[in-house]
CSV table of N, CA and C in Angstrom, one decimal:
chain,number,residue,atom,x,y,z
S,79,MET,N,4.7,-5.3,-9.9
S,79,MET,CA,5.4,-5.8,-8.8
S,79,MET,C,4.6,-7.0,-8.2
S,80,ASP,N,3.6,-7.4,-8.7
S,80,ASP,CA,2.8,-8.6,-8.2
S,80,ASP,C,3.5,-9.9,-8.7
S,81,GLN,N,4.7,-10.1,-8.1
S,81,GLN,CA,5.5,-11.2,-8.5
S,81,GLN,C,6.0,-11.9,-7.2
S,82,GLU,N,6.2,-13.2,-7.3
S,82,GLU,CA,6.6,-14.0,-6.2
S,82,GLU,C,7.9,-13.5,-5.6
S,83,LYS,N,8.8,-13.0,-6.4
S,83,LYS,CA,10.1,-12.6,-5.9
S,83,LYS,C,10.0,-11.4,-4.9
S,84,PHE,N,8.9,-10.6,-5.0
S,84,PHE,CA,8.7,-9.5,-4.1
S,84,PHE,C,7.9,-10.0,-2.9
S,85,GLY,N,6.9,-10.8,-3.1
S,85,GLY,CA,6.0,-11.2,-2.1
S,85,GLY,C,6.6,-12.2,-1.1
S,86,THR,N,7.7,-12.8,-1.5
S,86,THR,CA,8.4,-13.8,-0.6
S,86,THR,C,9.5,-13.2,0.2
S,87,LEU,N,9.8,-11.9,0.0
S,87,LEU,CA,10.8,-11.3,0.8
S,87,LEU,C,10.3,-11.2,2.2
S,88,PRO,N,11.2,-11.4,3.2
S,88,PRO,CA,10.7,-11.2,4.6
S,88,PRO,C,10.5,-9.7,4.9
S,89,ILE,N,9.8,-9.5,6.0
S,89,ILE,CA,9.7,-8.1,6.6
S,89,ILE,C,11.1,-7.8,7.1
S,90,ILE,N,11.7,-6.7,6.6
S,90,ILE,CA,13.1,-6.5,6.9
S,90,ILE,C,13.5,-6.2,8.3
S,91,ASP,N,12.6,-5.7,9.1
S,91,ASP,CA,12.9,-5.4,10.5
S,91,ASP,C,12.2,-6.3,11.5
S,92,MET,N,11.8,-7.5,11.1
S,92,MET,CA,11.1,-8.4,12.0
S,92,MET,C,11.7,-9.8,11.9
S,93,THR,N,11.7,-10.5,13.0
S,93,THR,CA,12.2,-11.9,13.0
S,93,THR,C,11.2,-12.7,13.8
S,94,GLY,N,11.2,-14.0,13.5
S,94,GLY,CA,10.4,-14.9,14.2
S,94,GLY,C,11.0,-15.2,15.6
S,95,PRO,N,10.4,-16.1,16.4
S,95,PRO,CA,10.9,-16.4,17.7
S,95,PRO,C,12.3,-16.9,17.8
S,96,ASN,N,12.7,-17.6,16.7
S,96,ASN,CA,14.1,-18.2,16.7
S,96,ASN,C,15.0,-17.4,15.9
S,97,GLY,N,14.6,-16.1,15.6
S,97,GLY,CA,15.5,-15.3,14.8
S,97,GLY,C,15.3,-15.5,13.3
S,98,THR,N,14.3,-16.3,12.9
S,98,THR,CA,14.1,-16.6,11.5
S,98,THR,C,13.4,-15.5,10.8
S,99,PRO,N,13.6,-15.3,9.5
S,99,PRO,CA,12.9,-14.2,8.8
S,99,PRO,C,11.4,-14.3,9.0
S,100,PHE,N,10.8,-13.1,9.2
S,100,PHE,CA,9.4,-13.0,9.3
S,100,PHE,C,8.7,-12.7,8.0
S,101,PRO,N,7.9,-13.6,7.5
S,101,PRO,CA,7.3,-13.5,6.1
S,101,PRO,C,6.3,-12.3,6.1
S,102,GLN,N,6.2,-11.8,4.9
S,102,GLN,CA,5.1,-10.8,4.6
S,102,GLN,C,3.8,-11.5,4.6
S,103,SER,N,2.8,-10.9,5.1
S,103,SER,CA,1.4,-11.4,4.9
S,103,SER,C,0.9,-10.8,3.6
S,104,ALA,N,-0.2,-11.2,3.1
S,104,ALA,CA,-0.8,-10.6,1.9
S,104,ALA,C,-1.0,-9.1,2.1
S,105,ASP,N,-1.5,-8.7,3.3
S,105,ASP,CA,-1.7,-7.3,3.6
S,105,ASP,C,-0.4,-6.5,3.7
S,106,SER,N,0.6,-7.1,4.4
S,106,SER,CA,1.9,-6.3,4.4
S,106,SER,C,2.5,-6.2,3.1
S,107,PHE,N,2.4,-7.2,2.2
S,107,PHE,CA,2.9,-7.0,0.8
S,107,PHE,C,2.1,-5.9,0.1
S,108,LEU,N,0.8,-5.8,0.3
S,108,LEU,CA,0.1,-4.8,-0.4
S,108,LEU,C,0.5,-3.4,0.1
S,109,TYR,N,0.8,-3.3,1.4
S,109,TYR,CA,1.2,-2.0,2.0
S,109,TYR,C,2.6,-1.6,1.4
S,110,ALA,N,3.5,-2.6,1.3
S,110,ALA,CA,4.8,-2.3,0.8
S,110,ALA,C,4.7,-1.9,-0.7
S,111,HIS,N,3.9,-2.7,-1.4
S,111,HIS,CA,3.7,-2.4,-2.8
S,111,HIS,C,3.2,-0.9,-3.0
S,112,SER,N,2.2,-0.5,-2.1
S,112,SER,CA,1.7,0.8,-2.2
S,112,SER,C,2.8,1.9,-1.9
S,113,ALA,N,3.6,1.6,-0.9
S,113,ALA,CA,4.7,2.5,-0.5
S,113,ALA,C,5.7,2.7,-1.7
S,114,VAL,N,6.0,1.6,-2.4
S,114,VAL,CA,6.9,1.7,-3.5
S,114,VAL,C,6.3,2.6,-4.6
S,115,VAL,N,5.0,2.4,-4.9
S,115,VAL,CA,4.4,3.2,-5.9
S,115,VAL,C,4.3,4.7,-5.5
S,116,ALA,N,4.0,4.9,-4.2
S,116,ALA,CA,4.0,6.3,-3.7
S,116,ALA,C,5.4,7.0,-3.7
S,117,ALA,N,6.4,6.2,-3.7
S,117,ALA,CA,7.8,6.7,-3.7
S,117,ALA,C,8.2,7.3,-5.1
S,118,GLY,N,7.4,6.9,-6.1
S,118,GLY,CA,7.6,7.5,-7.4
S,118,GLY,C,8.1,6.5,-8.4
S,119,GLN,N,8.0,7.0,-9.6
S,119,GLN,CA,8.3,6.2,-10.8
S,119,GLN,C,9.7,5.6,-10.7
S,120,ALA,N,10.7,6.4,-10.3
S,120,ALA,CA,12.1,5.9,-10.2
S,120,ALA,C,12.2,4.7,-9.3
S,121,ALA,N,11.4,4.8,-8.2
S,121,ALA,CA,11.4,3.7,-7.2
S,121,ALA,C,10.8,2.4,-7.7
S,122,TRP,N,9.6,2.6,-8.3
S,122,TRP,CA,9.0,1.3,-8.7
S,122,TRP,C,9.6,0.7,-9.9
S,123,GLU,N,10.2,1.6,-10.8
S,123,GLU,CA,11.0,1.0,-11.9
S,123,GLU,C,12.2,0.4,-11.4
S,124,GLY,N,12.9,1.0,-10.4
S,124,GLY,CA,14.1,0.5,-9.9
S,124,GLY,C,14.0,-0.9,-9.2
S,125,VAL,N,12.9,-1.2,-8.6
S,125,VAL,CA,12.8,-2.5,-7.9
S,125,VAL,C,12.7,-3.7,-8.9
S,126,PHE,N,12.3,-3.4,-10.1
S,126,PHE,CA,12.3,-4.5,-11.1
S,126,PHE,C,13.7,-4.9,-11.5
S,127,PHE,N,14.6,-4.0,-11.4
S,127,PHE,CA,16.0,-4.4,-11.8
S,127,PHE,C,16.8,-4.8,-10.7
S,128,ASP,N,16.4,-4.5,-9.4
S,128,ASP,CA,17.1,-4.8,-8.3
S,128,ASP,C,16.2,-5.1,-7.1
S,129,ILE,N,15.9,-6.4,-6.9
S,129,ILE,CA,14.9,-6.8,-5.9
S,129,ILE,C,15.3,-6.3,-4.5
S,130,ASP,N,16.6,-6.0,-4.2
S,130,ASP,CA,17.0,-5.5,-2.9
S,130,ASP,C,16.4,-4.1,-2.7
S,131,LYS,N,16.1,-3.4,-3.7
S,131,LYS,CA,15.5,-2.1,-3.6
S,131,LYS,C,14.0,-2.1,-3.1
S,132,PHE,N,13.4,-3.3,-3.2
S,132,PHE,CA,12.0,-3.5,-2.6
S,132,PHE,C,12.1,-3.7,-1.1
S,133,ALA,N,13.1,-4.4,-0.7
S,133,ALA,CA,13.2,-4.8,0.7
S,133,ALA,C,13.0,-3.7,1.8
S,134,PRO,N,13.5,-2.5,1.6
S,134,PRO,CA,13.3,-1.5,2.6
S,134,PRO,C,11.8,-1.1,2.8
S,135,TYR,N,11.0,-1.3,1.7
S,135,TYR,CA,9.6,-1.0,1.8
S,135,TYR,C,8.8,-2.0,2.6
S,136,THR,N,9.4,-3.1,3.0
S,136,THR,CA,8.7,-4.1,3.8
S,136,THR,C,8.9,-3.8,5.3
S,137,SER,N,9.7,-2.8,5.6
S,137,SER,CA,9.9,-2.4,7.0
S,137,SER,C,8.6,-2.0,7.7
S,138,THR,N,8.5,-2.3,8.9
S,138,THR,CA,7.3,-1.8,9.7
S,138,THR,C,7.3,-0.3,9.8
S,139,GLU,N,8.4,0.3,9.6
S,139,GLU,CA,8.4,1.8,9.6
S,139,GLU,C,7.9,2.4,8.3
S,140,CYS,N,7.8,1.6,7.3
S,140,CYS,CA,7.4,2.1,6.0
S,140,CYS,C,6.0,1.6,5.7
S,141,ASP,N,5.0,2.1,6.3
S,141,ASP,CA,3.6,1.6,6.2
S,141,ASP,C,2.8,2.3,5.1
S,142,GLY,N,2.5,1.7,4.1
S,142,GLY,CA,1.8,2.3,3.0
S,142,GLY,C,0.3,2.0,3.0
S,143,GLU,N,-0.2,1.4,4.2
S,143,GLU,CA,-1.6,1.1,4.2
S,143,GLU,C,-2.5,2.2,4.0
S,144,TRP,N,-2.2,3.4,4.6
S,144,TRP,CA,-3.1,4.6,4.5
S,144,TRP,C,-3.3,5.0,3.0
S,145,LEU,N,-2.4,4.6,2.2
S,145,LEU,CA,-2.5,5.0,0.7
S,145,LEU,C,-3.7,4.3,0.1
S,146,LEU,N,-4.0,3.1,0.6
S,146,LEU,CA,-5.1,2.4,0.0
S,146,LEU,C,-6.5,3.1,0.3
S,147,TYR,N,-6.5,4.0,1.2
S,147,TYR,CA,-7.8,4.7,1.5
S,147,TYR,C,-7.9,6.0,0.9
S,148,VAL,N,-6.8,6.5,0.2
S,148,VAL,CA,-6.9,7.8,-0.5
S,148,VAL,C,-8.0,7.9,-1.5
S,149,PRO,N,-8.2,6.9,-2.4
S,149,PRO,CA,-9.4,7.0,-3.3
S,149,PRO,C,-10.7,7.2,-2.6
S,150,ASP,N,-10.9,6.5,-1.5
S,150,ASP,CA,-12.2,6.7,-0.8
S,150,ASP,C,-12.3,8.1,-0.3
S,151,GLN,N,-11.2,8.6,0.3
S,151,GLN,CA,-11.2,9.9,0.9
S,151,GLN,C,-11.4,11.0,-0.2
S,152,ALA,N,-10.7,10.8,-1.3
S,152,ALA,CA,-10.8,11.8,-2.4
S,152,ALA,C,-12.2,11.8,-3.0
S,153,TYR,N,-12.8,10.6,-3.1
S,153,TYR,CA,-14.2,10.5,-3.6
S,153,TYR,C,-15.2,11.2,-2.7
S,154,ALA,N,-15.0,11.0,-1.4
S,154,ALA,CA,-15.9,11.6,-0.4
S,154,ALA,C,-15.7,13.1,-0.4
S,155,LEU,N,-14.5,13.6,-0.5
S,155,LEU,CA,-14.3,15.0,-0.5
S,155,LEU,C,-14.9,15.7,-1.8
S,156,ALA,N,-14.8,14.9,-2.9
S,156,ALA,CA,-15.3,15.5,-4.2
S,156,ALA,C,-16.8,15.4,-4.3
S,157,THR,N,-17.4,14.4,-3.7
S,157,THR,CA,-18.8,14.2,-3.9
S,157,THR,C,-19.7,14.4,-2.7
S,158,GLY,N,-19.0,14.3,-1.5
S,158,GLY,CA,-19.8,14.4,-0.3
S,158,GLY,C,-20.5,13.1,0.1
S,159,LYS,N,-20.2,12.0,-0.7
S,159,LYS,CA,-20.8,10.7,-0.5
S,159,LYS,C,-19.7,9.7,-0.3
S,160,GLY,N,-20.1,8.6,0.3
S,160,GLY,CA,-19.2,7.4,0.4
S,160,GLY,C,-19.1,6.7,-0.9
S,161,TRP,N,-18.1,6.0,-1.2
S,161,TRP,CA,-17.9,5.3,-2.4
S,161,TRP,C,-18.5,3.9,-2.3
S,162,ASP,N,-19.6,3.7,-3.1
S,162,ASP,CA,-20.2,2.4,-3.2
S,162,ASP,C,-19.3,1.5,-4.0
S,163,ARG,N,-18.8,0.5,-3.4
S,163,ARG,CA,-17.8,-0.4,-4.2
S,163,ARG,C,-18.5,-1.5,-4.8
S,164,SER,N,-19.8,-1.5,-5.0
S,164,SER,CA,-20.4,-2.6,-5.7
S,164,SER,C,-19.9,-2.6,-7.2
S,165,THR,N,-19.3,-3.7,-7.5
S,165,THR,CA,-18.7,-3.8,-8.9
S,165,THR,C,-18.7,-5.3,-9.2
S,166,ARG,N,-18.8,-5.6,-10.5
S,166,ARG,CA,-18.7,-7.0,-10.9
S,166,ARG,C,-17.2,-7.5,-10.9
S,167,TYR,N,-16.3,-6.5,-10.8
S,167,TYR,CA,-14.9,-6.9,-10.8
S,167,TYR,C,-14.3,-6.6,-9.5
S,168,CYS,N,-13.4,-7.5,-9.1
S,168,CYS,CA,-12.7,-7.4,-7.8
S,168,CYS,C,-11.4,-6.6,-8.1
S,169,SER,N,-11.1,-5.7,-7.2
S,169,SER,CA,-9.9,-4.9,-7.4
S,169,SER,C,-9.1,-5.0,-6.1
S,170,ARG,N,-7.9,-5.5,-6.2
S,170,ARG,CA,-7.0,-5.6,-5.0
S,170,ARG,C,-6.8,-4.3,-4.4
S,171,ALA,N,-6.8,-3.2,-5.2
S,171,ALA,CA,-6.5,-1.9,-4.7
S,171,ALA,C,-7.7,-1.3,-4.0
S,172,SER,N,-8.9,-2.0,-3.9
S,172,SER,CA,-10.0,-1.5,-3.2
S,172,SER,C,-10.0,-2.1,-1.8
S,173,PRO,N,-9.7,-1.3,-0.8
S,173,PRO,CA,-9.5,-1.8,0.5
S,173,PRO,C,-10.9,-2.2,1.1
S,174,THR,N,-10.8,-3.2,2.0
S,174,THR,CA,-12.0,-3.5,2.8
S,174,THR,C,-12.4,-2.4,3.7
S,175,ARG,N,-13.7,-2.1,3.7
S,175,ARG,CA,-14.2,-1.0,4.6
S,175,ARG,C,-13.9,-1.4,6.0
S,176,MET,N,-13.4,-0.4,6.8
S,176,MET,CA,-13.1,-0.7,8.2
S,176,MET,C,-14.0,0.2,9.1
S,177,ALA,N,-14.7,-0.4,9.9
S,177,ALA,CA,-15.6,0.4,10.8
S,177,ALA,C,-14.8,1.3,11.7
S,178,GLY,N,-15.2,2.5,11.8
S,178,GLY,CA,-14.5,3.5,12.6
S,178,GLY,C,-13.1,3.9,12.1
S,179,ARG,N,-12.8,3.7,10.9
S,179,ARG,CA,-11.5,4.0,10.3
S,179,ARG,C,-11.3,5.5,10.5
S,180,THR,N,-10.1,5.9,11.0
S,180,THR,CA,-9.7,7.3,11.1
S,180,THR,C,-8.5,7.5,10.2
S,181,TRP,N,-8.4,8.7,9.7
S,181,TRP,CA,-7.3,9.1,8.8
S,181,TRP,C,-6.2,9.6,9.6
S,182,PRO,N,-5.0,9.3,9.2
S,182,PRO,CA,-3.8,9.8,9.9
S,182,PRO,C,-3.8,11.3,9.9
S,183,ALA,N,-3.6,11.8,11.1
S,183,ALA,CA,-3.6,13.3,11.3
S,183,ALA,C,-2.5,14.0,10.6
S,184,ASP,N,-1.4,13.2,10.4
S,184,ASP,CA,-0.2,13.9,9.8
S,184,ASP,C,-0.2,13.8,8.3
S,185,VAL,N,-1.2,13.3,7.7
S,185,VAL,CA,-1.2,13.2,6.2
S,185,VAL,C,-1.6,14.6,5.7
S,186,ASP,N,-0.8,15.1,4.8
S,186,ASP,CA,-1.0,16.4,4.1
S,186,ASP,C,-1.7,16.1,2.8
S,187,TYR,N,-3.0,16.1,2.8
S,187,TYR,CA,-3.7,15.8,1.5
S,187,TYR,C,-3.5,16.8,0.4
S,188,ARG,N,-3.0,18.0,0.8
S,188,ARG,CA,-2.7,19.0,-0.3
S,188,ARG,C,-1.6,18.5,-1.2
S,189,LEU,N,-0.7,17.7,-0.6
S,189,LEU,CA,0.4,17.2,-1.4
S,189,LEU,C,-0.1,16.2,-2.5
S,190,MET,N,-1.3,15.7,-2.3
S,190,MET,CA,-1.9,14.7,-3.2
S,190,MET,C,-2.9,15.4,-4.1
S,191,GLY,N,-3.0,16.8,-4.0
S,191,GLY,CA,-3.9,17.5,-4.8
S,191,GLY,C,-5.3,17.4,-4.3
S,192,ILE,N,-5.5,17.1,-3.0
S,192,ILE,CA,-6.8,17.0,-2.4
S,192,ILE,C,-6.8,18.1,-1.3
S,193,SER,N,-7.9,18.9,-1.4
S,193,SER,CA,-7.9,20.0,-0.4
S,193,SER,C,-9.0,19.7,0.7
């Protein structure tokens, strides 16, 4: 899904001051991308054949940002340590550490196989 046709879609429920479409930022695209992947194989396969199926995931109501932190949380739960992200390779899926980051209280980690 890292294609211009997805990244140039506007945020579906936002407009600029003059009613113009509000563009996705790099972050909002990453959150939408994550939400599509989390929606399942049928969803992410479907967007390749119909770009309009990606548009709802750009909504401010469909925030996939928290999904970017699941690997960190899973690692911490499994090892009791923070994940040292020192690597010679850059990974877009490795979120920037955020001081004071709190996890959404309504996330049921059991659904992701994390207890």
